[in-house]
Every structure is written in C-alpha cells, then in structure tokens.
Amino acid sequence: VNIAYTSERLKLHLDLAYYESPPGLQLLHALRYDATVQGGLDFVHMRWGLRYEWRQVTAMFWSPPFEGVPTRIPAEKLPAYYAAYRALDEIIQENVIEFKLKQGELVVFNQRR
C-alpha cells in the first residue's frame, strides 16, 4: 500500500525514489479544503545547509518512513553517519515552512532540483 493513499501523516520524503527514473516535476492539486492539512518543507534548502556545515556530505537520499538499519556503512563510519543524520534532522526542524493551498489551487515544483 502506498502511504500517500492512507490516512497516515505523510512525513518529509522524496516521491518514488525507488524508481529508476523518479519524477522531476510534481503537481499537487488541492481538490478540497481541509483545515487539518499542514504545509511542507523545502528539503533542497536544508540539504545545502547541511553540505555547508558538513563538507564531507556528498550525497543523501532521505525517506524516513521507510528507513532501516544502515547495513552498507562500515562500523567505523557509523558515528560520523549518525552525527550527520542528527545535524540534518536539526536543520529540518529549524526550516519548517508552512503553506496551505486553497481549494482549487495547484502548485508545481521540481522534486530533483
């Protein structure tokens, strides 16, 4: 089941990252107004903030709802991995942007910018 089609809260994520060619442009259309819907985050802005502070970060793919144990990271690199992980989480929490579409509005964004 795709989490987007459930009643679960959809956390910060990259859509269809597991596809060979994930979508670039995304369109979100507010078909109805729901006062309980909350806004989104600009992950690209946060990523550059992390790269500025942690120059050894060269790539990242973030999908918190589907994370597992980082088994491909050598044990000696785990402390640095988790330090960068915590730093990214702090940047995410500091850069929350709320934007609520009105009924009928559409937003287009580049998911891979």
PDB file of C-alpha atoms in Angstrom:
ATOM      1  CA  VAL A   1       0.000   0.000   0.000  1.00  0.00           C
ATOM      2  CA  ASN A   2       1.347   3.428  -0.939  1.00  0.00           C
ATOM      3  CA  ILE A   3       1.394   5.555   2.232  1.00  0.00           C
ATOM      4  CA  ALA A   4       0.053   8.505   0.204  1.00  0.00           C
ATOM      5  CA  TYR A   5      -3.277   6.697  -0.118  1.00  0.00           C
ATOM      6  CA  THR A   6      -3.705   6.071   3.590  1.00  0.00           C
ATOM      7  CA  SER A   7      -4.826   8.270   6.457  1.00  0.00           C
ATOM      8  CA  GLU A   8      -1.282   8.266   7.886  1.00  0.00           C
ATOM      9  CA  ARG A   9       0.523  11.600   8.209  1.00  0.00           C
ATOM     10  CA  LEU A  10       2.884  11.963   5.253  1.00  0.00           C
ATOM     11  CA  LYS A  11       6.306  12.995   6.559  1.00  0.00           C
ATOM     12  CA  LEU A  12       9.166  14.584   4.630  1.00  0.00           C
ATOM     13  CA  HIS A  13      10.085  12.312   1.729  1.00  0.00           C
ATOM     14  CA  LEU A  14      11.150  12.049  -1.898  1.00  0.00           C
ATOM     15  CA  ASP A  15       8.363  10.664  -4.081  1.00  0.00           C
ATOM     16  CA  LEU A  16       9.072   7.387  -5.865  1.00  0.00           C
ATOM     17  CA  ALA A  17      12.806   7.487  -5.093  1.00  0.00           C
ATOM     18  CA  TYR A  18      12.993   3.738  -5.696  1.00  0.00           C
ATOM     19  CA  TYR A  19      12.060   4.156  -9.388  1.00  0.00           C
ATOM     20  CA  GLU A  20      14.832   4.020 -11.984  1.00  0.00           C
ATOM     21  CA  SER A  21      13.716   7.455 -13.147  1.00  0.00           C
ATOM     22  CA  PRO A  22      11.879   9.228 -10.291  1.00  0.00           C
ATOM     23  CA  PRO A  23       9.550  12.073 -11.241  1.00  0.00           C
ATOM     24  CA  GLY A  24      11.078  15.535 -11.500  1.00  0.00           C
ATOM     25  CA  LEU A  25       8.192  17.968 -11.771  1.00  0.00           C
ATOM     26  CA  GLN A  26       5.407  17.318  -9.298  1.00  0.00           C
ATOM     27  CA  LEU A  27       1.936  18.816  -9.289  1.00  0.00           C
ATOM     28  CA  LEU A  28      -0.192  18.979  -6.166  1.00  0.00           C
ATOM     29  CA  HIS A  29      -3.795  19.983  -6.707  1.00  0.00           C
ATOM     30  CA  ALA A  30      -5.960  20.942  -3.722  1.00  0.00           C
ATOM     31  CA  LEU A  31      -9.232  19.359  -4.722  1.00  0.00           C
ATOM     32  CA  ARG A  32     -10.875  20.203  -1.425  1.00  0.00           C
ATOM     33  CA  TYR A  33     -10.016  22.359   1.550  1.00  0.00           C
ATOM     34  CA  ASP A  34      -9.276  20.527   4.775  1.00  0.00           C
ATOM     35  CA  ALA A  35      -8.318  22.653   7.774  1.00  0.00           C
ATOM     36  CA  THR A  36      -6.296  19.759   9.244  1.00  0.00           C
ATOM     37  CA  VAL A  37      -3.799  19.657   6.346  1.00  0.00           C
ATOM     38  CA  GLN A  38      -0.408  21.152   7.187  1.00  0.00           C
ATOM     39  CA  GLY A  39       2.290  22.603   4.910  1.00  0.00           C
ATOM     40  CA  GLY A  40       5.558  21.212   3.591  1.00  0.00           C
ATOM     41  CA  LEU A  41       9.323  21.553   3.819  1.00  0.00           C
ATOM     42  CA  ASP A  42      11.981  22.746   1.385  1.00  0.00           C
ATOM     43  CA  PHE A  43      14.390  19.832   1.643  1.00  0.00           C
ATOM     44  CA  VAL A  44      16.741  21.154  -1.034  1.00  0.00           C
ATOM     45  CA  HIS A  45      17.401  24.298   1.024  1.00  0.00           C
ATOM     46  CA  MET A  46      18.109  22.149   4.086  1.00  0.00           C
ATOM     47  CA  ARG A  47      20.418  19.844   2.140  1.00  0.00           C
ATOM     48  CA  TRP A  48      22.610  22.780   1.074  1.00  0.00           C
ATOM     49  CA  GLY A  49      22.703  24.000   4.675  1.00  0.00           C
ATOM     50  CA  LEU A  50      23.940  20.588   5.755  1.00  0.00           C
ATOM     51  CA  ARG A  51      26.550  20.478   2.992  1.00  0.00           C
ATOM     52  CA  TYR A  52      27.848  23.880   4.075  1.00  0.00           C
ATOM     53  CA  GLU A  53      28.308  22.705   7.669  1.00  0.00           C
ATOM     54  CA  TRP A  54      29.314  19.107   6.867  1.00  0.00           C
ATOM     55  CA  ARG A  55      31.560  19.314   3.808  1.00  0.00           C
ATOM     56  CA  GLN A  56      32.121  15.554   3.700  1.00  0.00           C
ATOM     57  CA  VAL A  57      28.437  15.017   2.806  1.00  0.00           C
ATOM     58  CA  THR A  58      28.406  14.292  -0.923  1.00  0.00           C
ATOM     59  CA  ALA A  59      25.014  12.668  -1.404  1.00  0.00           C
ATOM     60  CA  MET A  60      21.923  11.829   0.547  1.00  0.00           C
ATOM     61  CA  PHE A  61      18.628  10.130  -0.009  1.00  0.00           C
ATOM     62  CA  TRP A  62      16.095  10.685   2.733  1.00  0.00           C
ATOM     63  CA  SER A  63      12.980   8.587   3.188  1.00  0.00           C
ATOM     64  CA  PRO A  64      12.296   8.449   6.951  1.00  0.00           C
ATOM     65  CA  PRO A  65       9.068   6.419   6.840  1.00  0.00           C
ATOM     66  CA  PHE A  66      10.933   3.578   5.133  1.00  0.00           C
ATOM     67  CA  GLU A  67      14.325   3.686   6.808  1.00  0.00           C
ATOM     68  CA  GLY A  68      16.069   0.602   8.010  1.00  0.00           C
ATOM     69  CA  VAL A  69      19.352  -0.125   9.706  1.00  0.00           C
ATOM     70  CA  PRO A  70      22.261   1.328   7.656  1.00  0.00           C
ATOM     71  CA  THR A  71      23.824  -2.051   6.838  1.00  0.00           C
ATOM     72  CA  ARG A  72      26.025  -0.812   3.981  1.00  0.00           C
ATOM     73  CA  ILE A  73      28.002   1.590   6.155  1.00  0.00           C
ATOM     74  CA  PRO A  74      31.208   0.217   7.701  1.00  0.00           C
ATOM     75  CA  ALA A  75      31.076   0.137  11.512  1.00  0.00           C
ATOM     76  CA  GLU A  76      33.911   2.673  11.842  1.00  0.00           C
ATOM     77  CA  LYS A  77      31.887   5.211   9.834  1.00  0.00           C
ATOM     78  CA  LEU A  78      28.641   4.848  11.824  1.00  0.00           C
ATOM     79  CA  PRO A  79      29.456   7.594  14.389  1.00  0.00           C
ATOM     80  CA  ALA A  80      30.006  10.125  11.565  1.00  0.00           C
ATOM     81  CA  TYR A  81      26.870   8.887   9.796  1.00  0.00           C
ATOM     82  CA  TYR A  82      24.687   9.375  12.873  1.00  0.00           C
ATOM     83  CA  ALA A  83      26.263  12.773  13.637  1.00  0.00           C
ATOM     84  CA  ALA A  84      25.353  13.951  10.118  1.00  0.00           C
ATOM     85  CA  TYR A  85      21.936  12.320  10.474  1.00  0.00           C
ATOM     86  CA  ARG A  86      21.240  14.286  13.679  1.00  0.00           C
ATOM     87  CA  ALA A  87      22.566  17.503  12.097  1.00  0.00           C
ATOM     88  CA  LEU A  88      20.223  17.073   9.135  1.00  0.00           C
ATOM     89  CA  ASP A  89      17.286  16.438  11.467  1.00  0.00           C
ATOM     90  CA  GLU A  90      18.089  19.665  13.351  1.00  0.00           C
ATOM     91  CA  ILE A  91      18.216  21.635  10.078  1.00  0.00           C
ATOM     92  CA  ILE A  92      14.878  20.132   9.052  1.00  0.00           C
ATOM     93  CA  GLN A  93      13.270  21.142  12.354  1.00  0.00           C
ATOM     94  CA  GLU A  94      14.671  24.696  12.059  1.00  0.00           C
ATOM     95  CA  ASN A  95      13.413  25.187   8.485  1.00  0.00           C
ATOM     96  CA  VAL A  96       9.771  24.239   8.600  1.00  0.00           C
ATOM     97  CA  ILE A  97       7.760  26.225   6.061  1.00  0.00           C
ATOM     98  CA  GLU A  98       4.003  26.100   6.204  1.00  0.00           C
ATOM     99  CA  PHE A  99       1.957  26.781   3.104  1.00  0.00           C
ATOM    100  CA  LYS A 100      -1.666  25.821   2.690  1.00  0.00           C
ATOM    101  CA  LEU A 101      -3.263  25.679  -0.732  1.00  0.00           C
ATOM    102  CA  LYS A 102      -6.793  26.930  -1.109  1.00  0.00           C
ATOM    103  CA  GLN A 103      -9.389  24.720  -2.712  1.00  0.00           C
ATOM    104  CA  GLY A 104      -8.781  24.525  -6.463  1.00  0.00           C
ATOM    105  CA  GLU A 105      -5.178  25.820  -6.323  1.00  0.00           C
ATOM    106  CA  LEU A 106      -2.310  23.893  -7.866  1.00  0.00           C
ATOM    107  CA  VAL A 107       1.383  24.004  -7.025  1.00  0.00           C
ATOM    108  CA  VAL A 108       4.154  22.739  -9.334  1.00  0.00           C
ATOM    109  CA  PHE A 109       7.639  22.055  -8.008  1.00  0.00           C
ATOM    110  CA  ASN A 110      10.850  20.386  -9.084  1.00  0.00           C
ATOM    111  CA  GLN A 111      11.426  17.434  -6.779  1.00  0.00           C
ATOM    112  CA  ARG A 112      15.008  16.911  -8.005  1.00  0.00           C
ATOM    113  CA  ARG A 113      16.348  20.479  -8.170  1.00  0.00           C
TER     114      ARG A 113
END
